[in-house]
Amino acid sequence: YTGKESEEVMSSKIRNIIVSDVQSVPILIKKDTSIYEAIVKMFLEDVGTLYAIDEDNGLAGVISRKDLLRGTMGGNDIEKTPVSVIMTRKPSITICYPNDLLIYAANQLIEKQIDSLPVVENHDGVERVIGRITKTNIARVFVNLME
Ligand code: ADP
């Protein structure tokens, strides 16, 4: 390949990657979980974002590291206060679908200045979280293409 041709091969490869090709496993907690339990879960699972689900297992909220930090401030009893008090909730959640292009998801992360997107599937009107797209997923794709 000439330089220009290999650039074209590379960019067409990137354009063909979809979310389900690279998504990772989402870590879910019930929205009535305490802030304390959520912090423990975040450490044990070694993730930066947790997703809260409601009674019908649908997506209810996003909990980031900074949300939890904020939750520990201002005198909350973190063993009693549920994450629903501090999470980002619907309809403010940016989501993506398994068949979305990865480049679309990457753009959303940059535009919204967030670290991850929940990957959801609709089941009878309920948004089930089936994956997670993070900046790390995208960096890994980048490295794999270079190798
Ligand atoms: P951190 O707050 O730890 O730096 P983020 O940058 O991902 O992590 O989160 C910034 C804020 O955006 C947090 O309040 C978080 O709840 C919210 N957030 C994170 N991901 C999403 C998302 N997919 N949709 C909407 N809000 C989100």
mmCIF file of C-alpha atoms and ligand atoms in Angstrom:
data_model
loop_
_atom_site.group_PDB
_atom_site.id
_atom_site.type_symbol
_atom_site.label_atom_id
_atom_site.label_comp_id
_atom_site.label_asym_id
_atom_site.label_seq_id
_atom_site.Cartn_x
_atom_site.Cartn_y
_atom_site.Cartn_z
ATOM 1 C CA TYR A 1 0.000 0.000 0.000
ATOM 2 C CA THR A 2 0.969 3.581 -0.517
ATOM 3 C CA GLY A 3 0.536 5.887 2.452
ATOM 4 C CA LYS A 4 -2.739 7.199 1.106
ATOM 5 C CA GLU A 5 -4.166 3.733 0.411
ATOM 6 C CA SER A 6 -3.325 2.379 3.852
ATOM 7 C CA GLU A 7 -4.927 5.446 5.384
ATOM 8 C CA GLU A 8 -8.089 4.655 3.450
ATOM 9 C CA VAL A 9 -8.012 1.006 4.540
ATOM 10 C CA MET A 10 -7.596 2.130 8.139
ATOM 11 C CA SER A 11 -10.399 4.667 8.074
ATOM 12 C CA SER A 12 -12.813 2.277 6.364
ATOM 13 C CA LYS A 13 -11.985 -0.349 9.019
ATOM 14 C CA ILE A 14 -12.725 2.146 11.779
ATOM 15 C CA ARG A 15 -15.971 3.216 10.137
ATOM 16 C CA ASN A 16 -17.195 -0.394 10.072
ATOM 17 C CA ILE A 17 -16.744 -1.151 13.764
ATOM 18 C CA ILE A 18 -20.010 -1.260 15.701
ATOM 19 C CA VAL A 19 -20.620 -0.905 19.427
ATOM 20 C CA SER A 20 -21.261 -4.629 20.039
ATOM 21 C CA ASP A 21 -17.829 -5.469 18.561
ATOM 22 C CA VAL A 22 -16.021 -3.784 21.441
ATOM 23 C CA GLN A 23 -18.475 -3.204 24.319
ATOM 24 C CA SER A 24 -17.605 -4.413 27.802
ATOM 25 C CA VAL A 25 -19.705 -5.829 30.612
ATOM 26 C CA PRO A 26 -21.881 -3.275 32.456
ATOM 27 C CA ILE A 27 -21.921 -3.229 36.247
ATOM 28 C CA LEU A 28 -25.487 -2.743 37.459
ATOM 29 C CA ILE A 29 -26.879 -1.873 40.870
ATOM 30 C CA LYS A 30 -30.428 -1.290 42.084
ATOM 31 C CA LYS A 31 -31.289 2.376 42.402
ATOM 32 C CA ASP A 32 -32.049 1.977 46.123
ATOM 33 C CA THR A 33 -28.472 0.743 46.797
ATOM 34 C CA SER A 34 -26.700 2.948 49.359
ATOM 35 C CA ILE A 35 -23.921 5.310 48.313
ATOM 36 C CA TYR A 36 -21.616 3.309 50.596
ATOM 37 C CA GLU A 37 -22.424 -0.002 48.862
ATOM 38 C CA ALA A 38 -21.964 1.637 45.463
ATOM 39 C CA ILE A 39 -18.476 2.827 46.407
ATOM 40 C CA VAL A 40 -17.551 -0.707 47.552
ATOM 41 C CA LYS A 41 -18.943 -2.116 44.289
ATOM 42 C CA MET A 42 -16.975 0.368 42.184
ATOM 43 C CA PHE A 43 -13.725 -0.710 43.867
ATOM 44 C CA LEU A 44 -14.482 -4.442 43.726
ATOM 45 C CA GLU A 45 -15.480 -4.358 40.056
ATOM 46 C CA ASP A 46 -12.690 -1.941 39.139
ATOM 47 C CA VAL A 47 -14.905 0.299 36.973
ATOM 48 C CA GLY A 48 -15.393 4.043 36.780
ATOM 49 C CA THR A 49 -19.143 4.031 36.170
ATOM 50 C CA LEU A 50 -22.064 2.063 37.584
ATOM 51 C CA TYR A 51 -25.545 1.897 36.090
ATOM 52 C CA ALA A 52 -28.612 1.986 38.316
ATOM 53 C CA ILE A 53 -31.678 -0.053 37.388
ATOM 54 C CA ASP A 54 -35.245 0.170 38.649
ATOM 55 C CA GLU A 55 -37.755 -2.516 39.693
ATOM 56 C CA ASP A 56 -38.389 -3.673 36.110
ATOM 57 C CA ASN A 57 -34.593 -3.920 35.466
ATOM 58 C CA GLY A 58 -34.680 -0.890 33.153
ATOM 59 C CA LEU A 59 -31.974 1.762 33.084
ATOM 60 C CA ALA A 60 -32.677 4.422 35.731
ATOM 61 C CA GLY A 61 -29.377 6.252 36.253
ATOM 62 C CA VAL A 62 -25.635 6.651 35.778
ATOM 63 C CA ILE A 63 -23.252 6.895 38.733
ATOM 64 C CA SER A 64 -19.737 8.193 38.131
ATOM 65 C CA ARG A 65 -16.779 8.513 40.490
ATOM 66 C CA LYS A 66 -17.438 12.210 40.934
ATOM 67 C CA ASP A 67 -21.124 11.588 41.667
ATOM 68 C CA LEU A 68 -20.041 9.318 44.536
ATOM 69 C CA LEU A 69 -17.487 11.855 45.776
ATOM 70 C CA ARG A 70 -20.195 14.495 45.775
ATOM 71 C CA GLY A 71 -22.454 12.066 47.622
ATOM 72 C CA THR A 72 -19.950 11.746 50.452
ATOM 73 C CA MET A 73 -19.930 15.521 50.955
ATOM 74 C CA GLY A 74 -22.582 17.693 52.562
ATOM 75 C CA GLY A 75 -23.318 15.454 55.506
ATOM 76 C CA ASN A 76 -25.273 12.595 53.879
ATOM 77 C CA ASP A 77 -25.413 9.352 55.826
ATOM 78 C CA ILE A 78 -23.868 7.345 53.015
ATOM 79 C CA GLU A 79 -24.968 4.015 54.481
ATOM 80 C CA LYS A 80 -28.601 5.145 54.354
ATOM 81 C CA THR A 81 -28.756 7.478 51.344
ATOM 82 C CA PRO A 82 -29.648 5.675 48.086
ATOM 83 C CA VAL A 83 -27.676 6.333 44.882
ATOM 84 C CA SER A 84 -30.892 7.580 43.275
ATOM 85 C CA VAL A 85 -30.267 10.860 45.132
ATOM 86 C CA ILE A 86 -26.938 11.519 43.387
ATOM 87 C CA MET A 87 -27.172 9.700 40.036
ATOM 88 C CA THR A 88 -27.729 11.263 36.634
ATOM 89 C CA ARG A 89 -31.212 10.116 35.724
ATOM 90 C CA LYS A 90 -33.399 9.701 32.683
ATOM 91 C CA PRO A 91 -34.053 11.532 30.392
ATOM 92 C CA SER A 92 -30.566 13.096 30.741
ATOM 93 C CA ILE A 93 -28.740 9.823 30.072
ATOM 94 C CA THR A 94 -26.863 9.456 26.801
ATOM 95 C CA ILE A 95 -27.216 5.877 25.576
ATOM 96 C CA CYS A 96 -26.230 3.862 22.535
ATOM 97 C CA TYR A 97 -27.435 0.673 20.863
ATOM 98 C CA PRO A 98 -25.429 -2.467 19.982
ATOM 99 C CA ASN A 99 -25.687 -1.754 16.257
ATOM 100 C CA ASP A 100 -24.567 1.876 16.468
ATOM 101 C CA LEU A 101 -21.254 2.721 14.837
ATOM 102 C CA LEU A 102 -18.416 2.966 17.346
ATOM 103 C CA ILE A 103 -17.434 6.292 15.820
ATOM 104 C CA TYR A 104 -20.889 7.616 16.799
ATOM 105 C CA ALA A 105 -20.419 6.445 20.413
ATOM 106 C CA ALA A 106 -16.910 7.959 20.516
ATOM 107 C CA ASN A 107 -18.312 11.260 19.316
ATOM 108 C CA GLN A 108 -20.952 11.222 22.043
ATOM 109 C CA LEU A 109 -18.271 10.703 24.719
ATOM 110 C CA ILE A 110 -16.390 13.738 23.452
ATOM 111 C CA GLU A 111 -19.416 15.982 22.904
ATOM 112 C CA LYS A 112 -21.029 15.221 26.267
ATOM 113 C CA GLN A 113 -17.657 15.103 28.080
ATOM 114 C CA ILE A 114 -18.389 11.775 29.745
ATOM 115 C CA ASP A 115 -16.347 8.608 30.255
ATOM 116 C CA SER A 116 -18.839 5.965 29.183
ATOM 117 C CA LEU A 117 -22.132 5.166 27.503
ATOM 118 C CA PRO A 118 -24.536 2.419 28.518
ATOM 119 C CA VAL A 119 -25.395 0.070 25.650
ATOM 120 C CA VAL A 120 -29.114 -0.679 25.804
ATOM 121 C CA GLU A 121 -31.651 -2.935 24.158
ATOM 122 C CA ASN A 122 -35.394 -2.287 24.192
ATOM 123 C CA HIS A 123 -37.551 -5.068 25.619
ATOM 124 C CA ASP A 124 -41.259 -4.164 25.620
ATOM 125 C CA GLY A 125 -40.489 -0.535 26.324
ATOM 126 C CA VAL A 126 -37.919 -1.351 29.017
ATOM 127 C CA GLU A 127 -34.326 -0.251 28.355
ATOM 128 C CA ARG A 128 -32.128 -3.168 29.419
ATOM 129 C CA VAL A 129 -28.444 -2.360 29.865
ATOM 130 C CA ILE A 130 -26.438 -5.023 28.027
ATOM 131 C CA GLY A 131 -23.043 -3.339 27.745
ATOM 132 C CA ARG A 132 -20.818 -0.362 28.290
ATOM 133 C CA ILE A 133 -18.638 1.660 25.934
ATOM 134 C CA THR A 134 -15.712 3.428 27.589
ATOM 135 C CA LYS A 135 -12.764 5.516 26.525
ATOM 136 C CA THR A 136 -10.632 2.427 27.230
ATOM 137 C CA ASN A 137 -12.600 0.362 24.664
ATOM 138 C CA ILE A 138 -11.922 3.016 22.079
ATOM 139 C CA ALA A 139 -8.210 3.317 22.937
ATOM 140 C CA ARG A 140 -7.932 -0.472 22.586
ATOM 141 C CA VAL A 141 -9.431 -0.367 19.079
ATOM 142 C CA PHE A 142 -6.942 2.327 18.160
ATOM 143 C CA VAL A 143 -3.991 0.254 19.418
ATOM 144 C CA ASN A 144 -5.240 -2.955 17.733
ATOM 145 C CA LEU A 145 -5.504 -1.199 14.382
ATOM 146 C CA MET A 146 -1.938 0.041 14.690
ATOM 147 C CA GLU A 147 -0.526 -3.413 15.453
HETATM 148 P P1 ADP B 1 -16.516 11.573 36.455
HETATM 149 O O1 ADP B 1 -17.650 12.377 37.005
HETATM 150 O O2 ADP B 1 -16.050 10.533 37.427
HETATM 151 O O3 ADP B 1 -15.417 12.388 35.888
HETATM 152 P P2 ADP B 1 -17.919 11.266 33.929
HETATM 153 O O4 ADP B 1 -17.148 12.350 33.242
HETATM 154 O O5 ADP B 1 -18.282 10.054 33.132
HETATM 155 O O6 ADP B 1 -17.143 10.722 35.207
HETATM 156 O O7 ADP B 1 -19.269 11.884 34.504
HETATM 157 C C1 ADP B 1 -19.517 13.258 34.582
HETATM 158 C C2 ADP B 1 -20.996 13.459 34.891
HETATM 159 O O8 ADP B 1 -21.761 13.007 33.784
HETATM 160 C C3 ADP B 1 -21.501 12.673 36.105
HETATM 161 O O9 ADP B 1 -22.410 13.457 36.830
HETATM 162 C C4 ADP B 1 -22.199 11.454 35.497
HETATM 163 O O10 ADP B 1 -23.300 11.012 36.263
HETATM 164 C C5 ADP B 1 -22.653 11.988 34.157
HETATM 165 N N1 ADP B 1 -22.632 10.926 33.118
HETATM 166 C C6 ADP B 1 -21.722 9.955 32.929
HETATM 167 N N2 ADP B 1 -22.050 9.165 31.894
HETATM 168 C C7 ADP B 1 -23.218 9.648 31.406
HETATM 169 C C8 ADP B 1 -24.102 9.262 30.334
HETATM 170 N N3 ADP B 1 -23.843 8.229 29.534
HETATM 171 N N4 ADP B 1 -25.213 10.023 30.141
HETATM 172 C C9 ADP B 1 -25.479 11.095 30.927
HETATM 173 N N5 ADP B 1 -24.713 11.485 31.950
HETATM 174 C C10 ADP B 1 -23.589 10.779 32.192
#
